[in-house]
Amino acid sequence: MRPPWWQPYYGLPTTLQVVLWALLVVAVLSMLTVVLHATAAARERRRRPRGPVPDEADFLWVLVVPALDEEVTIADSVARLRAVRATHKVVLVVDDGSTDATPQILAGLAGPDLTVLRRDLPNARNGKAAGLDDAWRYVGEHVLASGAHAGFPRDRVVVGVVDADGRLGLDAPAAVAEHLGDPAVGGVQLLVRIYNRSTYLTWAQDVEFSVFGHVFQLGRSWFGTANLGGNGQFNRLSALDSVVVTRDLPLGVDRGPWRDRLTEDQDLGVRLLQAGWQGRQTTRAAVEQQGVPRLGRLYRQRTRWAQGGWQALSLLRGVRRTPGGAVARLDAAVYLLTPLVQLALGLGLVLAVVLVVYRVPLYTRYWPVVVFFVALSFGPGLLGLLARGSGLRGVLGAVLGVLPYTLYSWLVYPVVASGMVRQAVGRTSWAKTARESIRPVPSGATPSGVTPPTRPGPAGAGDGPPGPA
């Protein structure tokens, strides 16, 4: 007697069937969240601004660059920040005790439009959060205390964080300002792209960031729960003030908004939401950064990020304070539960491979079951790739890219397990990811895949359609 087609695990031990069905439910729910975010992202692109749209000239833009041994990229980054179009702008580089040529390079770049905040041992080299907290303090005690920007209202001061390998879009302030007309918005995240996307690994990282921005982040932006990345985050100074803490801080810091976390950007973004602020994502401007071209380095980087995700689970108890209603709170909870979901999906993949290797007979020959499992495996990647592109070129790119991108995405499964183990045993020390030598490009170049910002007309507009894949 043949079993029903809808029993793919028929014949396996009962306990294993229960486990596999539970993992299947997680996979289906994960697929549904992709559809939900893609739908919300489409709505966000059509969002109409409420009230007057502010101009970038209404704000003071403080562009902060954390720099630790960045001799390879710092000159390129500073040159680009100097070219960014902002009426009121401060470029603040935090030299976190660099021992390479970074201090000498910065000295050679000296000018009235560049401020270098030098940190020395023992306070230096204690993590990115420490440097950002020092920058926050410096803005309040120096930038706003005297000089051309004295007395600027703190809710009109926007602190942007750009990594030392970052290439900020020239019109980023204008794109961010469009969202800050809503006083409830505390932070805006730019689209992140990879500029050295000439190899398989770096291409896949570019696709990954693009899908994350165009689908998940833009979808969360509709709910007001878009989070912050370590590169290209822009926060109101008043929002940062609202999450200042005196505990769990890096060594040498007595108070500040950034806590001592492996993913201090994620931690800050979630706490801003739980303090009552909304988070937005823009795809009208981007920050480009270096991709990691070597698998070993990429594995270490992503393990650190995964461990930061496990650390962030402690923020679950504050989800009820997230503004925006039940859907926004549910989305915020799902976001924090990402490591558990990824662990479950990874376990399901491992079990599937084991069953195939040991030739365990499964009744998956029936076409509805086969189609279903293929859709679960490749559907999320295909939806994400379709969302980041447009027109026939976008569709072709998605079809051709879904297999190699899906294979790359499976890298997350071992790193999330490694991150969990490291967190469980209390290992939190990490080496800095090395930079690759760069070939500077003209400072006026526009990051690829980005729609230049324009002021909305009477019909209004939210984030424009994504650029080409």
Short mmCIF file of C-alpha atoms in Angstrom, two decimals:
data_model
loop_
_atom_site.label_atom_id
_atom_site.label_comp_id
_atom_site.label_asym_id
_atom_site.label_seq_id
_atom_site.Cartn_x
_atom_site.Cartn_y
_atom_site.Cartn_z
CA MET A 1 0.00 0.00 0.00
CA ARG A 2 1.41 3.34 -1.03
CA PRO A 3 1.27 6.08 1.62
CA PRO A 4 -0.49 9.39 0.93
CA TRP A 5 1.61 11.79 -1.17
CA TRP A 6 1.48 14.39 1.58
CA GLN A 7 3.46 12.19 4.00
CA PRO A 8 7.06 12.78 2.84
CA TYR A 9 8.54 11.20 5.97
CA TYR A 10 6.49 8.01 5.91
CA GLY A 11 8.48 4.98 7.05
CA LEU A 12 10.94 6.85 9.26
CA PRO A 13 11.02 6.37 13.04
CA THR A 14 8.26 8.34 14.75
CA THR A 15 10.65 10.56 16.70
CA LEU A 16 12.53 11.51 13.54
CA GLN A 17 9.24 12.21 11.76
CA VAL A 18 8.22 14.62 14.53
CA VAL A 19 11.56 16.43 14.33
CA LEU A 20 11.42 16.70 10.54
CA TRP A 21 7.83 17.94 10.57
CA ALA A 22 8.74 20.59 13.15
CA LEU A 23 11.68 21.73 11.03
CA LEU A 24 9.43 21.78 7.97
CA VAL A 25 7.00 24.09 9.78
CA VAL A 26 9.89 26.44 10.59
CA ALA A 27 10.96 26.43 6.93
CA VAL A 28 7.43 27.20 5.73
CA LEU A 29 7.05 30.05 8.24
CA SER A 30 10.44 31.39 7.16
CA MET A 31 9.27 31.37 3.53
CA LEU A 32 6.10 33.21 4.53
CA THR A 33 8.13 35.94 6.24
CA VAL A 34 10.00 36.50 2.98
CA VAL A 35 6.68 36.93 1.16
CA LEU A 36 5.42 39.25 3.92
CA HIS A 37 8.52 41.44 3.79
CA ALA A 38 8.50 41.54 -0.02
CA THR A 39 4.87 42.67 0.04
CA ALA A 40 5.56 45.30 2.70
CA ALA A 41 8.63 46.48 0.76
CA ALA A 42 6.46 47.08 -2.31
CA ARG A 43 4.15 49.22 -0.18
CA GLU A 44 7.10 51.11 1.29
CA ARG A 45 8.29 52.06 -2.18
CA ARG A 46 4.91 53.70 -2.75
CA ARG A 47 4.81 55.45 0.61
CA ARG A 48 3.81 59.11 0.41
CA PRO A 49 5.48 61.52 2.83
CA ARG A 50 3.28 63.11 5.44
CA GLY A 51 3.71 66.85 5.54
CA PRO A 52 6.59 68.89 4.12
CA VAL A 53 9.70 67.01 3.06
CA PRO A 54 12.76 68.52 4.78
CA ASP A 55 15.89 69.48 2.91
CA GLU A 56 19.35 68.24 3.84
CA ALA A 57 20.21 71.87 4.68
CA ASP A 58 17.81 71.65 7.64
CA PHE A 59 20.23 69.30 9.43
CA LEU A 60 23.82 69.15 10.63
CA TRP A 61 25.48 66.00 9.30
CA VAL A 62 28.24 64.52 11.46
CA LEU A 63 29.95 61.77 9.46
CA VAL A 64 31.88 59.53 11.86
CA VAL A 65 34.58 57.16 10.60
CA PRO A 66 35.92 54.62 13.14
CA ALA A 67 39.50 53.88 12.08
CA LEU A 68 41.87 51.26 13.48
CA ASP A 69 44.93 50.57 11.31
CA GLU A 70 43.18 51.69 8.12
CA GLU A 71 46.17 52.86 6.07
CA VAL A 72 44.86 51.04 2.99
CA THR A 73 41.47 52.75 2.73
CA ILE A 74 41.30 55.83 4.96
CA ALA A 75 42.46 58.39 2.37
CA ASP A 76 39.89 57.16 -0.15
CA SER A 77 37.11 57.27 2.45
CA VAL A 78 37.94 60.79 3.65
CA ALA A 79 38.16 62.11 0.08
CA ARG A 80 34.69 60.78 -0.65
CA LEU A 81 33.19 62.17 2.55
CA ARG A 82 34.58 65.58 1.68
CA ALA A 83 32.71 65.37 -1.62
CA VAL A 84 29.37 64.45 -0.02
CA ARG A 85 26.76 67.12 -0.70
CA ALA A 86 25.69 68.60 2.64
CA THR A 87 25.24 72.26 3.55
CA HIS A 88 26.23 71.70 7.19
CA LYS A 89 28.76 68.90 7.56
CA VAL A 90 31.44 67.65 9.95
CA VAL A 91 33.77 64.79 9.02
CA LEU A 92 34.99 63.17 12.24
CA VAL A 93 37.56 60.36 12.06
CA VAL A 94 38.08 58.40 15.29
CA ASP A 95 41.64 57.06 15.20
CA ASP A 96 41.42 54.21 17.68
CA GLY A 97 45.10 53.93 18.53
CA SER A 98 46.31 52.98 15.04
CA THR A 99 49.93 51.78 14.88
CA ASP A 100 50.26 51.70 11.08
CA ALA A 101 50.47 54.73 8.80
CA THR A 102 46.89 55.85 9.50
CA PRO A 103 47.89 58.82 11.75
CA GLN A 104 50.42 60.08 9.21
CA ILE A 105 47.93 59.77 6.35
CA LEU A 106 45.31 61.67 8.33
CA ALA A 107 47.85 64.37 9.17
CA GLY A 108 48.51 64.78 5.47
CA LEU A 109 44.77 65.19 4.85
CA ALA A 110 44.40 67.91 7.50
CA GLY A 111 42.01 70.74 6.78
CA PRO A 112 39.22 72.77 8.37
CA ASP A 113 36.66 70.25 7.11
CA LEU A 114 38.30 67.26 8.83
CA THR A 115 38.45 66.54 12.56
CA VAL A 116 40.56 63.67 13.90
CA LEU A 117 39.75 62.35 17.37
CA ARG A 118 42.76 60.35 18.56
CA ARG A 119 42.28 57.65 21.19
CA ASP A 120 45.31 56.22 22.98
CA LEU A 121 45.96 53.21 25.16
CA PRO A 122 44.68 51.99 27.56
CA ASN A 123 41.34 53.34 26.33
CA ALA A 124 42.01 52.62 22.64
CA ARG A 125 41.48 49.31 20.83
CA ASN A 126 38.54 48.26 22.98
CA GLY A 127 36.05 47.81 20.18
CA LYS A 128 34.14 49.90 17.69
CA ALA A 129 31.50 50.88 20.26
CA ALA A 130 34.08 52.66 22.41
CA GLY A 131 35.15 54.90 19.53
CA LEU A 132 31.55 55.69 18.61
CA ASP A 133 30.72 56.60 22.21
CA ASP A 134 33.71 58.95 22.24
CA ALA A 135 32.46 60.51 19.01
CA TRP A 136 28.99 61.02 20.56
CA ARG A 137 30.59 62.75 23.55
CA TYR A 138 32.80 64.90 21.31
CA VAL A 139 29.83 66.12 19.27
CA GLY A 140 28.04 67.34 22.37
CA GLU A 141 31.05 68.83 24.15
CA HIS A 142 32.83 70.41 21.18
CA VAL A 143 30.95 70.49 17.87
CA LEU A 144 27.74 71.90 19.35
CA ALA A 145 29.41 73.90 22.11
CA SER A 146 31.30 76.41 19.98
CA GLY A 147 32.12 77.38 16.43
CA ALA A 148 29.96 77.41 13.33
CA HIS A 149 27.57 74.72 14.58
CA ALA A 150 27.07 75.92 18.14
CA GLY A 151 23.48 75.71 19.31
CA PHE A 152 22.27 73.38 16.55
CA PRO A 153 19.15 71.58 17.93
CA ARG A 154 20.04 68.02 18.85
CA ASP A 155 17.02 66.64 17.00
CA ARG A 156 18.41 68.33 13.87
CA VAL A 157 21.88 66.83 14.28
CA VAL A 158 22.30 63.54 12.38
CA VAL A 159 25.21 61.23 13.20
CA GLY A 160 26.18 58.97 10.31
CA VAL A 161 28.57 56.04 10.75
CA VAL A 162 30.74 55.16 7.76
CA ASP A 163 33.36 52.42 7.96
CA ALA A 164 36.90 53.27 6.89
CA ASP A 165 36.43 51.26 3.70
CA GLY A 166 33.08 52.91 3.04
CA ARG A 167 32.23 54.89 -0.08
CA LEU A 168 29.25 57.04 0.81
CA GLY A 169 26.90 58.14 -1.96
CA LEU A 170 27.26 61.85 -2.65
CA ASP A 171 23.56 62.57 -2.09
CA ALA A 172 23.11 60.36 0.96
CA PRO A 173 22.11 63.29 3.24
CA ALA A 174 19.29 64.29 0.87
CA ALA A 175 17.99 60.70 0.77
CA VAL A 176 18.08 60.38 4.56
CA ALA A 177 16.49 63.80 5.14
CA GLU A 178 13.35 62.68 3.28
CA HIS A 179 12.61 60.28 6.15
CA LEU A 180 13.44 62.69 8.97
CA GLY A 181 10.39 64.84 8.28
CA ASP A 182 8.61 62.35 10.53
CA PRO A 183 9.69 63.25 14.09
CA ALA A 184 9.13 59.64 15.19
CA VAL A 185 11.96 58.39 12.95
CA GLY A 186 15.14 58.04 14.97
CA GLY A 187 17.38 56.23 12.50
CA VAL A 188 17.74 55.58 8.77
CA GLN A 189 19.87 52.86 7.19
CA LEU A 190 21.38 53.20 3.71
CA LEU A 191 21.52 50.42 1.17
CA VAL A 192 24.86 48.58 1.44
CA ARG A 193 26.67 47.42 -1.68
CA ILE A 194 30.01 45.70 -2.34
CA TYR A 195 32.34 47.53 -4.71
CA ASN A 196 34.89 44.77 -5.38
CA ARG A 197 32.25 42.32 -6.61
CA SER A 198 34.40 40.66 -9.29
CA THR A 199 34.65 37.18 -7.71
CA TYR A 200 31.99 34.65 -6.77
CA LEU A 201 32.28 35.33 -3.03
CA THR A 202 32.19 39.12 -3.32
CA TRP A 203 29.38 38.97 -5.90
CA ALA A 204 27.35 36.83 -3.51
CA GLN A 205 27.98 39.27 -0.66
CA ASP A 206 26.75 42.13 -2.84
CA VAL A 207 23.60 40.17 -3.68
CA GLU A 208 23.15 39.32 0.00
CA PHE A 209 23.30 42.96 1.13
CA SER A 210 21.11 44.07 -1.76
CA VAL A 211 18.43 41.46 -1.01
CA PHE A 212 18.56 42.31 2.68
CA GLY A 213 18.06 46.01 1.95
CA HIS A 214 15.47 45.76 -0.85
CA VAL A 215 13.35 43.02 0.78
CA PHE A 216 13.81 42.59 4.51
CA GLN A 217 14.90 46.08 5.53
CA LEU A 218 12.53 47.90 3.18
CA GLY A 219 9.71 45.64 4.36
CA ARG A 220 10.51 46.40 7.97
CA SER A 221 10.66 50.07 7.07
CA TRP A 222 6.95 49.83 6.26
CA PHE A 223 6.38 48.62 9.83
CA GLY A 224 8.82 51.19 11.24
CA THR A 225 11.16 48.45 12.48
CA ALA A 226 14.08 48.67 10.03
CA ASN A 227 17.32 48.03 11.88
CA LEU A 228 20.78 49.54 11.62
CA GLY A 229 23.96 48.19 10.04
CA GLY A 230 27.50 48.92 11.05
CA ASN A 231 28.04 50.92 7.87
CA GLY A 232 25.69 53.60 6.55
CA GLN A 233 23.53 54.14 9.63
CA PHE A 234 22.23 57.67 10.30
CA ASN A 235 20.72 58.54 13.69
CA ARG A 236 19.29 61.69 15.20
CA LEU A 237 21.50 62.86 18.03
CA SER A 238 18.38 63.17 20.20
CA ALA A 239 17.59 59.50 19.49
CA LEU A 240 21.10 58.48 20.54
CA ASP A 241 20.67 60.55 23.71
CA SER A 242 17.55 58.55 24.59
CA VAL A 243 19.42 55.24 24.77
CA VAL A 244 22.52 56.39 26.66
CA VAL A 245 23.54 53.82 29.26
CA THR A 246 26.11 53.58 32.04
CA ARG A 247 26.38 49.77 32.10
CA ASP A 248 27.70 47.12 29.68
CA LEU A 249 30.00 49.71 28.12
CA PRO A 250 33.43 49.21 26.55
CA LEU A 251 36.51 49.63 28.71
CA GLY A 252 37.32 53.30 29.29
CA VAL A 253 33.80 54.58 28.54
CA ASP A 254 31.57 55.74 31.40
CA ARG A 255 28.43 56.58 29.40
CA GLY A 256 27.22 56.47 25.82
CA PRO A 257 24.58 55.05 23.46
CA TRP A 258 26.66 52.18 22.07
CA ARG A 259 27.10 49.15 24.34
CA ASP A 260 29.96 46.65 24.33
CA ARG A 261 28.55 44.12 21.87
CA LEU A 262 30.00 42.19 18.94
CA THR A 263 27.27 43.65 16.72
CA GLU A 264 26.91 47.03 18.40
CA ASP A 265 24.94 48.30 15.41
CA GLN A 266 22.20 45.70 15.80
CA ASP A 267 22.09 46.26 19.57
CA LEU A 268 21.71 50.02 19.13
CA GLY A 269 19.03 49.70 16.45
CA VAL A 270 16.88 47.37 18.54
CA ARG A 271 17.20 49.56 21.64
CA LEU A 272 16.19 52.63 19.62
CA LEU A 273 13.02 50.81 18.57
CA GLN A 274 12.34 49.77 22.14
CA ALA A 275 12.82 53.38 23.24
CA GLY A 276 9.89 54.36 21.00
CA TRP A 277 11.69 55.45 17.82
CA GLN A 278 10.96 54.18 14.33
CA GLY A 279 13.63 52.83 11.99
CA ARG A 280 13.63 53.35 8.24
CA GLN A 281 15.56 51.99 5.26
CA THR A 282 16.33 54.00 2.15
CA THR A 283 17.31 52.56 -1.22
CA ARG A 284 17.78 56.00 -2.78
CA ALA A 285 21.37 56.16 -1.58
CA ALA A 286 24.01 53.59 -0.74
CA VAL A 287 27.30 53.12 0.97
CA GLU A 288 29.69 50.78 -0.80
CA GLN A 289 32.22 48.72 1.14
CA GLN A 290 34.82 46.04 0.58
CA GLY A 291 33.68 42.49 0.25
CA VAL A 292 35.72 39.71 1.83
CA PRO A 293 37.32 37.75 -1.04
CA ARG A 294 38.64 34.78 0.96
CA LEU A 295 36.42 32.07 2.43
CA GLY A 296 38.37 31.75 5.69
CA ARG A 297 38.13 35.47 6.44
CA LEU A 298 34.47 35.52 5.47
CA TYR A 299 33.74 32.58 7.76
CA ARG A 300 35.40 34.35 10.70
CA GLN A 301 33.58 37.61 9.98
CA ARG A 302 30.19 35.93 9.74
CA THR A 303 30.82 33.83 12.86
CA ARG A 304 31.39 37.07 14.76
CA TRP A 305 28.17 38.50 13.36
CA ALA A 306 26.32 35.30 14.26
CA GLN A 307 27.65 35.43 17.81
CA GLY A 308 26.38 39.02 18.00
CA GLY A 309 22.97 37.70 16.99
CA TRP A 310 23.03 35.24 19.88
CA GLN A 311 23.96 38.08 22.23
CA ALA A 312 20.97 40.07 20.97
CA LEU A 313 18.51 37.40 22.13
CA SER A 314 18.58 39.10 25.54
CA LEU A 315 16.70 42.03 23.95
CA LEU A 316 13.61 39.88 23.35
CA ARG A 317 12.08 40.88 26.68
CA GLY A 318 11.85 44.49 25.49
CA VAL A 319 9.99 43.72 22.24
CA ARG A 320 6.66 44.71 23.79
CA ARG A 321 7.90 48.32 23.87
CA THR A 322 8.35 48.42 20.08
CA PRO A 323 5.98 51.04 18.60
CA GLY A 324 3.67 50.38 15.68
CA GLY A 325 1.23 47.77 16.91
CA ALA A 326 1.13 43.98 17.07
CA VAL A 327 2.56 43.34 13.59
CA ALA A 328 5.57 45.57 14.26
CA ARG A 329 6.22 43.86 17.59
CA LEU A 330 5.90 40.42 16.00
CA ASP A 331 8.32 41.44 13.26
CA ALA A 332 10.79 42.76 15.85
CA ALA A 333 10.58 39.44 17.72
CA VAL A 334 11.09 37.39 14.55
CA TYR A 335 14.14 39.51 13.71
CA LEU A 336 15.74 38.76 17.08
CA LEU A 337 14.89 35.06 16.77
CA THR A 338 16.80 34.82 13.48
CA PRO A 339 19.70 32.76 14.94
CA LEU A 340 17.27 30.11 16.22
CA VAL A 341 15.47 29.97 12.87
CA GLN A 342 18.77 29.65 11.00
CA LEU A 343 19.92 26.91 13.37
CA ALA A 344 16.69 24.97 12.75
CA LEU A 345 16.98 25.34 8.97
CA GLY A 346 20.61 24.24 9.12
CA LEU A 347 19.65 21.18 11.13
CA GLY A 348 17.01 20.33 8.55
CA LEU A 349 19.58 20.57 5.76
CA VAL A 350 22.03 18.33 7.64
CA LEU A 351 19.34 15.72 8.31
CA ALA A 352 18.31 15.75 4.65
CA VAL A 353 21.91 15.15 3.56
CA VAL A 354 22.31 12.34 6.12
CA LEU A 355 19.15 10.62 4.88
CA VAL A 356 20.37 10.81 1.29
CA VAL A 357 23.88 9.57 2.13
CA TYR A 358 22.53 6.59 4.06
CA ARG A 359 19.91 5.92 1.37
CA VAL A 360 16.98 6.10 3.73
CA PRO A 361 13.87 5.54 1.58
CA LEU A 362 11.64 8.61 1.47
CA TYR A 363 8.37 8.94 -0.41
CA THR A 364 9.27 12.24 -2.06
CA ARG A 365 8.92 10.93 -5.61
CA TYR A 366 5.42 12.34 -5.91
CA TRP A 367 5.57 15.55 -7.92
CA PRO A 368 3.64 17.78 -5.44
CA VAL A 369 6.14 16.95 -2.72
CA VAL A 370 9.12 17.46 -5.03
CA VAL A 371 7.83 20.84 -6.20
CA PHE A 372 7.11 21.88 -2.62
CA PHE A 373 10.61 21.09 -1.36
CA VAL A 374 12.30 22.69 -4.37
CA ALA A 375 10.24 25.83 -3.77
CA LEU A 376 11.24 25.88 -0.10
CA SER A 377 14.90 25.48 -1.00
CA PHE A 378 15.17 28.06 -3.75
CA GLY A 379 12.04 30.19 -3.36
CA PRO A 380 13.39 32.68 -0.79
CA GLY A 381 16.52 33.34 -2.84
CA LEU A 382 14.52 33.74 -6.05
CA LEU A 383 12.08 36.18 -4.43
CA GLY A 384 14.95 38.21 -3.04
CA LEU A 385 16.77 38.33 -6.36
CA LEU A 386 13.60 39.36 -8.19
CA ALA A 387 12.97 42.17 -5.69
CA ARG A 388 16.41 43.72 -6.16
CA GLY A 389 16.16 43.93 -9.94
CA SER A 390 13.70 45.34 -12.45
CA GLY A 391 12.50 44.49 -15.94
CA LEU A 392 13.64 41.59 -18.09
CA ARG A 393 17.24 42.00 -16.98
CA GLY A 394 16.21 41.63 -13.36
CA VAL A 395 14.20 38.46 -14.08
CA LEU A 396 17.04 36.87 -16.06
CA GLY A 397 19.54 37.81 -13.36
CA ALA A 398 17.34 36.23 -10.71
CA VAL A 399 16.90 32.98 -12.64
CA LEU A 400 20.61 32.66 -13.39
CA GLY A 401 21.70 33.73 -9.92
CA VAL A 402 19.33 31.74 -7.72
CA LEU A 403 21.40 28.53 -7.62
CA PRO A 404 24.84 30.06 -6.89
CA TYR A 405 23.31 32.52 -4.42
CA THR A 406 21.39 29.77 -2.59
CA LEU A 407 24.56 27.70 -2.28
CA TYR A 408 26.36 30.74 -0.83
CA SER A 409 23.50 31.39 1.60
CA TRP A 410 24.04 27.97 3.16
CA LEU A 411 27.29 29.34 4.61
CA VAL A 412 25.15 30.84 7.38
CA TYR A 413 24.33 27.43 8.84
CA PRO A 414 27.80 26.45 10.11
CA VAL A 415 28.61 30.00 11.24
CA VAL A 416 25.45 30.32 13.31
CA ALA A 417 26.39 27.07 15.08
CA SER A 418 29.97 28.27 15.63
CA GLY A 419 28.70 31.58 16.97
CA MET A 420 26.42 29.77 19.39
CA VAL A 421 29.28 27.65 20.71
CA ARG A 422 31.56 30.68 21.14
CA GLN A 423 28.83 32.54 23.01
CA ALA A 424 28.13 29.52 25.22
CA VAL A 425 31.77 29.21 26.30
CA GLY A 426 32.24 32.97 26.72
CA ARG A 427 34.74 33.60 23.91
CA THR A 428 34.23 37.19 22.71
CA SER A 429 37.67 38.26 21.45
CA TRP A 430 38.04 38.77 17.70
CA ALA A 431 40.73 39.86 15.27
CA LYS A 432 39.97 42.69 12.87
CA THR A 433 39.11 41.68 9.28
CA ALA A 434 42.01 42.72 7.05
CA ARG A 435 41.44 45.15 4.18
CA GLU A 436 42.34 44.48 0.57
CA SER A 437 44.32 46.99 -1.48
CA ILE A 438 42.03 49.23 -3.50
CA ARG A 439 41.98 51.04 -6.80
CA PRO A 440 40.54 54.49 -6.16
CA VAL A 441 37.70 55.61 -8.42
CA PRO A 442 36.63 59.18 -9.13
CA SER A 443 35.02 60.84 -6.13
CA GLY A 444 32.08 61.90 -8.25
CA ALA A 445 31.15 58.34 -9.16
CA THR A 446 27.71 57.15 -8.12
CA PRO A 447 27.54 53.74 -6.39
CA SER A 448 26.11 51.24 -8.83
CA GLY A 449 22.59 49.98 -8.38
CA VAL A 450 21.44 53.19 -6.67
CA THR A 451 18.68 55.49 -7.80
CA PRO A 452 19.82 59.09 -7.21
CA PRO A 453 17.54 60.91 -4.75
CA THR A 454 15.06 63.45 -6.01
CA ARG A 455 12.67 65.62 -4.07
CA PRO A 456 9.16 64.18 -4.31
CA GLY A 457 6.59 66.06 -6.33
CA PRO A 458 3.02 66.63 -5.28
CA ALA A 459 2.17 62.95 -5.61
CA GLY A 460 4.88 62.07 -3.10
CA ALA A 461 7.11 59.06 -3.05
CA GLY A 462 8.83 56.77 -0.67
CA ASP A 463 11.93 54.86 -1.65
CA GLY A 464 12.29 54.54 -5.39
CA PRO A 465 12.54 51.28 -7.28
CA PRO A 466 15.72 49.33 -6.81
CA GLY A 467 18.48 49.71 -9.32
CA PRO A 468 19.43 47.02 -11.78
CA ALA A 469 20.63 43.70 -10.45
#
